[in-house]
Each structure stands twice: as C-alpha cells, then as structure tokens.
PDB file of C-alpha atoms in Angstrom:
ATOM      1  CA  MET A   1      -2.910  -2.263 -20.824  1.00  0.00           C
ATOM      2  CA  THR A   2      -4.023   1.524 -20.397  1.00  0.00           C
ATOM      3  CA  THR A   3      -1.740   4.523 -19.692  1.00  0.00           C
ATOM      4  CA  VAL A   4      -3.249   7.800 -17.880  1.00  0.00           C
ATOM      5  CA  ASP A   5      -1.177  10.773 -17.797  1.00  0.00           C
ATOM      6  CA  VAL A   6       0.102  11.559 -14.086  1.00  0.00           C
ATOM      7  CA  LEU A   7       1.914  14.941 -13.407  1.00  0.00           C
ATOM      8  CA  LEU A   8       4.766  14.293 -11.226  1.00  0.00           C
ATOM      9  CA  GLN A   9       6.964  16.928  -9.122  1.00  0.00           C
ATOM     10  CA  ARG A  10      10.040  16.054  -7.996  1.00  0.00           C
ATOM     11  CA  LEU A  11      10.933  17.158  -4.616  1.00  0.00           C
ATOM     12  CA  ASP A  12      14.090  16.080  -4.734  1.00  0.00           C
ATOM     13  CA  PRO A  13      16.069  15.924  -8.153  1.00  0.00           C
ATOM     14  CA  ASP A  14      18.872  13.583  -7.224  1.00  0.00           C
ATOM     15  CA  LEU A  15      16.239  10.710  -6.482  1.00  0.00           C
ATOM     16  CA  PRO A  16      14.809   8.625  -9.522  1.00  0.00           C
ATOM     17  CA  VAL A  17      11.034   9.182 -10.284  1.00  0.00           C
ATOM     18  CA  PRO A  18       8.782   6.390  -9.687  1.00  0.00           C
ATOM     19  CA  ALA A  19       9.388   3.807 -12.734  1.00  0.00           C
ATOM     20  CA  TYR A  20       8.217  -0.003 -13.612  1.00  0.00           C
ATOM     21  CA  ALA A  21      10.953  -2.231 -13.630  1.00  0.00           C
ATOM     22  CA  ARG A  22       9.338  -4.558 -16.424  1.00  0.00           C
ATOM     23  CA  ASP A  23       6.719  -4.199 -19.023  1.00  0.00           C
ATOM     24  CA  GLY A  24       3.662  -5.337 -17.743  1.00  0.00           C
ATOM     25  CA  ASP A  25       4.243  -4.597 -13.901  1.00  0.00           C
ATOM     26  CA  ALA A  26       1.332  -2.765 -12.158  1.00  0.00           C
ATOM     27  CA  GLY A  27       3.333  -0.904  -9.608  1.00  0.00           C
ATOM     28  CA  ALA A  28       6.011   1.693 -10.119  1.00  0.00           C
ATOM     29  CA  ASP A  29       8.911   1.570  -7.730  1.00  0.00           C
ATOM     30  CA  LEU A  30       8.978   4.443  -4.926  1.00  0.00           C
ATOM     31  CA  CYS A  31      12.461   5.514  -3.357  1.00  0.00           C
ATOM     32  CA  THR A  32      13.065   6.256   0.209  1.00  0.00           C
ATOM     33  CA  ALA A  33      14.474   9.566   0.309  1.00  0.00           C
ATOM     34  CA  VAL A  34      16.749   9.792   3.694  1.00  0.00           C
ATOM     35  CA  ASP A  35      18.513   6.505   5.455  1.00  0.00           C
ATOM     36  CA  VAL A  36      16.568   4.702   7.559  1.00  0.00           C
ATOM     37  CA  ARG A  37      17.138   2.207  10.383  1.00  0.00           C
ATOM     38  CA  LEU A  38      14.043  -0.012  11.430  1.00  0.00           C
ATOM     39  CA  ALA A  39      14.895  -1.819  14.686  1.00  0.00           C
ATOM     40  CA  PRO A  40      12.359  -5.137  14.997  1.00  0.00           C
ATOM     41  CA  GLY A  41       8.954  -4.063  15.496  1.00  0.00           C
ATOM     42  CA  GLU A  42       9.719  -0.392  14.542  1.00  0.00           C
ATOM     43  CA  ARG A  43       7.695   1.241  12.137  1.00  0.00           C
ATOM     44  CA  GLN A  44       8.661   5.087  10.303  1.00  0.00           C
ATOM     45  CA  THR A  45       7.100   7.291   7.768  1.00  0.00           C
ATOM     46  CA  VAL A  46       9.417   8.092   5.184  1.00  0.00           C
ATOM     47  CA  PRO A  47       9.231  10.688   2.389  1.00  0.00           C
ATOM     48  CA  THR A  48      10.059   9.708  -1.437  1.00  0.00           C
ATOM     49  CA  GLY A  49      10.742  13.091  -2.939  1.00  0.00           C
ATOM     50  CA  VAL A  50       7.811  13.024  -5.181  1.00  0.00           C
ATOM     51  CA  ALA A  51       4.437  14.643  -5.409  1.00  0.00           C
ATOM     52  CA  ILE A  52       1.800  13.693  -7.958  1.00  0.00           C
ATOM     53  CA  ALA A  53      -1.536  14.954  -9.235  1.00  0.00           C
ATOM     54  CA  LEU A  54      -3.939  12.407 -10.516  1.00  0.00           C
ATOM     55  CA  PRO A  55      -6.730  13.243 -12.479  1.00  0.00           C
ATOM     56  CA  GLU A  56     -10.285  13.025 -11.279  1.00  0.00           C
ATOM     57  CA  GLY A  57     -11.692   9.246 -11.238  1.00  0.00           C
ATOM     58  CA  TYR A  58      -8.005   7.787 -10.179  1.00  0.00           C
ATOM     59  CA  ALA A  59      -6.171   7.132  -7.239  1.00  0.00           C
ATOM     60  CA  ALA A  60      -3.025   5.606  -6.514  1.00  0.00           C
ATOM     61  CA  PHE A  61      -2.210   2.747  -3.945  1.00  0.00           C
ATOM     62  CA  VAL A  62       1.201   2.319  -1.916  1.00  0.00           C
ATOM     63  CA  HIS A  63       2.167  -1.486  -1.878  1.00  0.00           C
ATOM     64  CA  PRO A  64       4.685  -3.019  -0.050  1.00  0.00           C
ATOM     65  CA  ARG A  65       7.358  -4.890  -2.655  1.00  0.00           C
ATOM     66  CA  SER A  66       7.205  -8.309  -2.166  1.00  0.00           C
ATOM     67  CA  GLY A  67      11.020  -8.978  -2.443  1.00  0.00           C
ATOM     68  CA  LEU A  68      11.712  -6.830   0.598  1.00  0.00           C
ATOM     69  CA  ALA A  69       8.603  -8.338   2.874  1.00  0.00           C
ATOM     70  CA  ALA A  70      10.335 -11.856   1.663  1.00  0.00           C
ATOM     71  CA  ARG A  71      13.742 -11.084   2.459  1.00  0.00           C
ATOM     72  CA  SER A  72      13.721  -8.982   5.265  1.00  0.00           C
ATOM     73  CA  GLY A  73      10.180  -8.364   6.752  1.00  0.00           C
ATOM     74  CA  LEU A  74       9.536  -4.980   5.559  1.00  0.00           C
ATOM     75  CA  THR A  75       5.737  -3.818   4.766  1.00  0.00           C
ATOM     76  CA  VAL A  76       3.868  -0.704   4.262  1.00  0.00           C
ATOM     77  CA  VAL A  77       1.609  -0.450   7.778  1.00  0.00           C
ATOM     78  CA  ASN A  78      -1.472   0.601   6.236  1.00  0.00           C
ATOM     79  CA  ALA A  79      -1.064  -1.403   3.098  1.00  0.00           C
ATOM     80  CA  PRO A  80      -2.159   0.038   0.501  1.00  0.00           C
ATOM     81  CA  GLY A  81      -1.928   3.467   1.577  1.00  0.00           C
ATOM     82  CA  THR A  82      -4.050   5.522  -0.893  1.00  0.00           C
ATOM     83  CA  VAL A  83      -3.058   8.771  -2.519  1.00  0.00           C
ATOM     84  CA  ASP A  84      -6.466  10.573  -3.793  1.00  0.00           C
ATOM     85  CA  ALA A  85      -6.793  12.502  -6.903  1.00  0.00           C
ATOM     86  CA  GLY A  86      -6.875  15.786  -4.812  1.00  0.00           C
ATOM     87  CA  TYR A  87      -3.746  15.323  -3.056  1.00  0.00           C
ATOM     88  CA  ARG A  88      -0.792  17.152  -4.317  1.00  0.00           C
ATOM     89  CA  GLY A  89       1.495  16.875  -0.696  1.00  0.00           C
ATOM     90  CA  GLU A  90       4.749  14.430  -0.913  1.00  0.00           C
ATOM     91  CA  ILE A  91       4.008  10.818  -0.980  1.00  0.00           C
ATOM     92  CA  ARG A  92       5.229   9.716   2.521  1.00  0.00           C
ATOM     93  CA  VAL A  93       5.026   5.593   3.177  1.00  0.00           C
ATOM     94  CA  THR A  94       5.031   4.126   6.488  1.00  0.00           C
ATOM     95  CA  LEU A  95       7.499   1.338   6.874  1.00  0.00           C
ATOM     96  CA  LEU A  96       7.393  -1.700   9.548  1.00  0.00           C
ATOM     97  CA  ASN A  97      10.293  -4.057  10.016  1.00  0.00           C
ATOM     98  CA  THR A  98       7.901  -7.271  10.873  1.00  0.00           C
ATOM     99  CA  ASP A  99      11.126  -9.391  11.306  1.00  0.00           C
ATOM    100  CA  ALA A 100      11.481 -10.175  15.074  1.00  0.00           C
ATOM    101  CA  ARG A 101      15.294 -10.131  15.497  1.00  0.00           C
ATOM    102  CA  GLU A 102      17.148  -8.179  12.594  1.00  0.00           C
ATOM    103  CA  PRO A 103      17.103  -4.315  12.435  1.00  0.00           C
ATOM    104  CA  LEU A 104      16.963  -3.126   8.879  1.00  0.00           C
ATOM    105  CA  GLN A 105      18.846  -0.372   7.214  1.00  0.00           C
ATOM    106  CA  LEU A 106      17.606   1.215   4.403  1.00  0.00           C
ATOM    107  CA  ARG A 107      19.605   4.082   2.294  1.00  0.00           C
ATOM    108  CA  ARG A 108      18.426   7.159   0.497  1.00  0.00           C
ATOM    109  CA  GLY A 109      17.641   5.771  -3.583  1.00  0.00           C
ATOM    110  CA  ASP A 110      16.492   1.951  -1.990  1.00  0.00           C
ATOM    111  CA  ARG A 111      13.515   0.806  -3.437  1.00  0.00           C
ATOM    112  CA  ILE A 112      10.699   0.601  -0.641  1.00  0.00           C
ATOM    113  CA  ALA A 113       7.168   0.611  -2.369  1.00  0.00           C
ATOM    114  CA  GLN A 114       5.335   0.121  -5.299  1.00  0.00           C
ATOM    115  CA  LEU A 115       2.800   2.858  -6.435  1.00  0.00           C
ATOM    116  CA  VAL A 116      -0.354   1.413  -8.288  1.00  0.00           C
ATOM    117  CA  VAL A 117      -2.470   4.009 -10.129  1.00  0.00           C
ATOM    118  CA  GLN A 118      -6.200   2.472 -10.927  1.00  0.00           C
ATOM    119  CA  PRO A 119      -9.797   4.064 -12.060  1.00  0.00           C
ATOM    120  CA  VAL A 120     -11.835   4.237  -8.978  1.00  0.00           C
ATOM    121  CA  SER A 121     -15.556   4.424  -8.935  1.00  0.00           C
ATOM    122  CA  ARG A 122     -17.525   6.638  -6.180  1.00  0.00           C
ATOM    123  CA  ALA A 123     -20.126   4.920  -4.571  1.00  0.00           C
ATOM    124  CA  GLN A 124     -23.670   6.390  -4.193  1.00  0.00           C
ATOM    125  CA  PHE A 125     -24.948   4.930  -0.805  1.00  0.00           C
ATOM    126  CA  ALA A 126     -28.581   3.984  -0.627  1.00  0.00           C
ATOM    127  CA  VAL A 127     -30.197   3.207   2.858  1.00  0.00           C
ATOM    128  CA  VAL A 128     -32.390   0.179   2.665  1.00  0.00           C
ATOM    129  CA  ASP A 129     -34.276  -2.080   5.242  1.00  0.00           C
ATOM    130  CA  GLU A 130     -32.404  -5.574   4.182  1.00  0.00           C
ATOM    131  CA  LEU A 131     -30.247  -6.510   1.803  1.00  0.00           C
ATOM    132  CA  PRO A 132     -30.503  -8.968  -1.004  1.00  0.00           C
ATOM    133  CA  GLU A 133     -29.765 -12.389  -0.535  1.00  0.00           C
ATOM    134  CA  SER A 134     -26.275 -13.865  -1.746  1.00  0.00           C
ATOM    135  CA  VAL A 135     -24.505 -17.174  -2.607  1.00  0.00           C
ATOM    136  CA  ARG A 136     -22.161 -16.038   0.574  1.00  0.00           C
ATOM    137  CA  GLY A 137     -24.292 -14.349   2.732  1.00  0.00           C
ATOM    138  CA  VAL A 138     -22.770 -12.857   5.805  1.00  0.00           C
ATOM    139  CA  GLY A 139     -19.911 -15.379   5.782  1.00  0.00           C
ATOM    140  CA  GLY A 140     -16.492 -13.814   6.212  1.00  0.00           C
ATOM    141  CA  PHE A 141     -13.146 -13.904   7.995  1.00  0.00           C
ATOM    142  CA  GLY A 142     -12.271 -17.476   6.513  1.00  0.00           C
ATOM    143  CA  SER A 143     -15.731 -18.351   6.106  1.00  0.00           C
ATOM    144  CA  THR A 144     -14.809 -20.943   3.373  1.00  0.00           C
ATOM    145  CA  GLY A 145     -13.074 -23.156   6.010  1.00  0.00           C
ATOM    146  CA  GLY A 146     -11.106 -21.179   8.380  1.00  0.00           C
ATOM    147  CA  PHE A 147     -11.250 -19.570  11.774  1.00  0.00           C
ATOM    148  CA  GLU A 148     -14.884 -18.285  11.390  1.00  0.00           C
ATOM    149  CA  THR A 149     -16.124 -21.600  10.307  1.00  0.00           C
ATOM    150  CA  THR A 150     -14.615 -23.357  13.311  1.00  0.00           C
ATOM    151  CA  MET A 151     -16.015 -20.470  15.868  1.00  0.00           C
ATOM    152  CA  ALA A 152     -19.667 -21.058  14.085  1.00  0.00           C
ATOM    153  CA  THR A 153     -19.349 -24.656  14.714  1.00  0.00           C
ATOM    154  CA  THR A 154     -18.349 -24.105  17.987  1.00  0.00           C
ATOM    155  CA  GLU A 155     -20.697 -21.757  19.200  1.00  0.00           C
ATOM    156  CA  VAL A 156     -23.680 -24.038  17.376  1.00  0.00           C
ATOM    157  CA  THR A 157     -22.307 -27.044  19.748  1.00  0.00           C
ATOM    158  CA  ARG A 158     -22.456 -25.167  22.936  1.00  0.00           C
TER     159      ARG A 158
END
C-alpha cells in the first residue's frame, strides 16, 4: 500500500483527525462536528471540523460507513462525495436517514463517513463519429440479467 502526504487543517481542535481504524483500511473515519438529529427520510449537511490540501493528481472521496448503513440506515446522499485537489474549505457531509420509522441521533465526535484518498487521471476527450465495438456494447443498468434485459425482451415482443 502506498502513502501520500495530505496536509490537514484542524478547524475544530477538540475533534479527532481522520484516522484509519485498522491497518490496510481504505477509508479514514470522519466525525461530525455537531450534534445531529435526523428524522426518517431527513437529510442534513454536517461539518467535520477538518479541511485538507491534496496534492495535484489526487482526490478524496467521502463514502458511507457500512456499519451505520446496516444498523441505522445512515448514508451519504451524493456517495461518494468528491473533494478535489484544489478545494481548501471544510469537508462537509450530506447525510440521509433512510430508515422509514426511526429517527437517528448523532453526537458531536461520532464517526459518520469515510474519506478515501485516491490518485485520479484527467481525461482528454476525443470526439469521434462512432465508438469501437466491445463485448458489452450498449448494455447497462442490469444488462447482465436484470431490469434492462427484461425491458428489452418486452420491447422486442410487443
């Protein structure tokens, strides 16, 4: 596993900095800087108390924490959220309580999401009249036996 130096500014010195729970983990835990109560179906953007400076050629991606998603239905609305290398503001996470019945209470300092830092490539787009053939072709959204295949079959038999 490679490492990359990421500068971090603590905007709230009483909160822990993002940290990896175990060796080999891909995501470092982000904490909420405020108490949050989310009613069923409610979303809220919450501060994390940290800002970072990524080197050029890297981005950070904010992912939901799987344990919170499984136990309480908490997710990140725009998962994964993208933190670009040029962004210097506070990392904020838009959370959503997907549970249909139970509100969710988070306390300041609770781990709410994971930050994954990855190298990224910048695409140079070349406009063409046609794309080269591939095994998959235009199949998407369940084309390996799900919804789209059923819809395609239905359209053919009409």
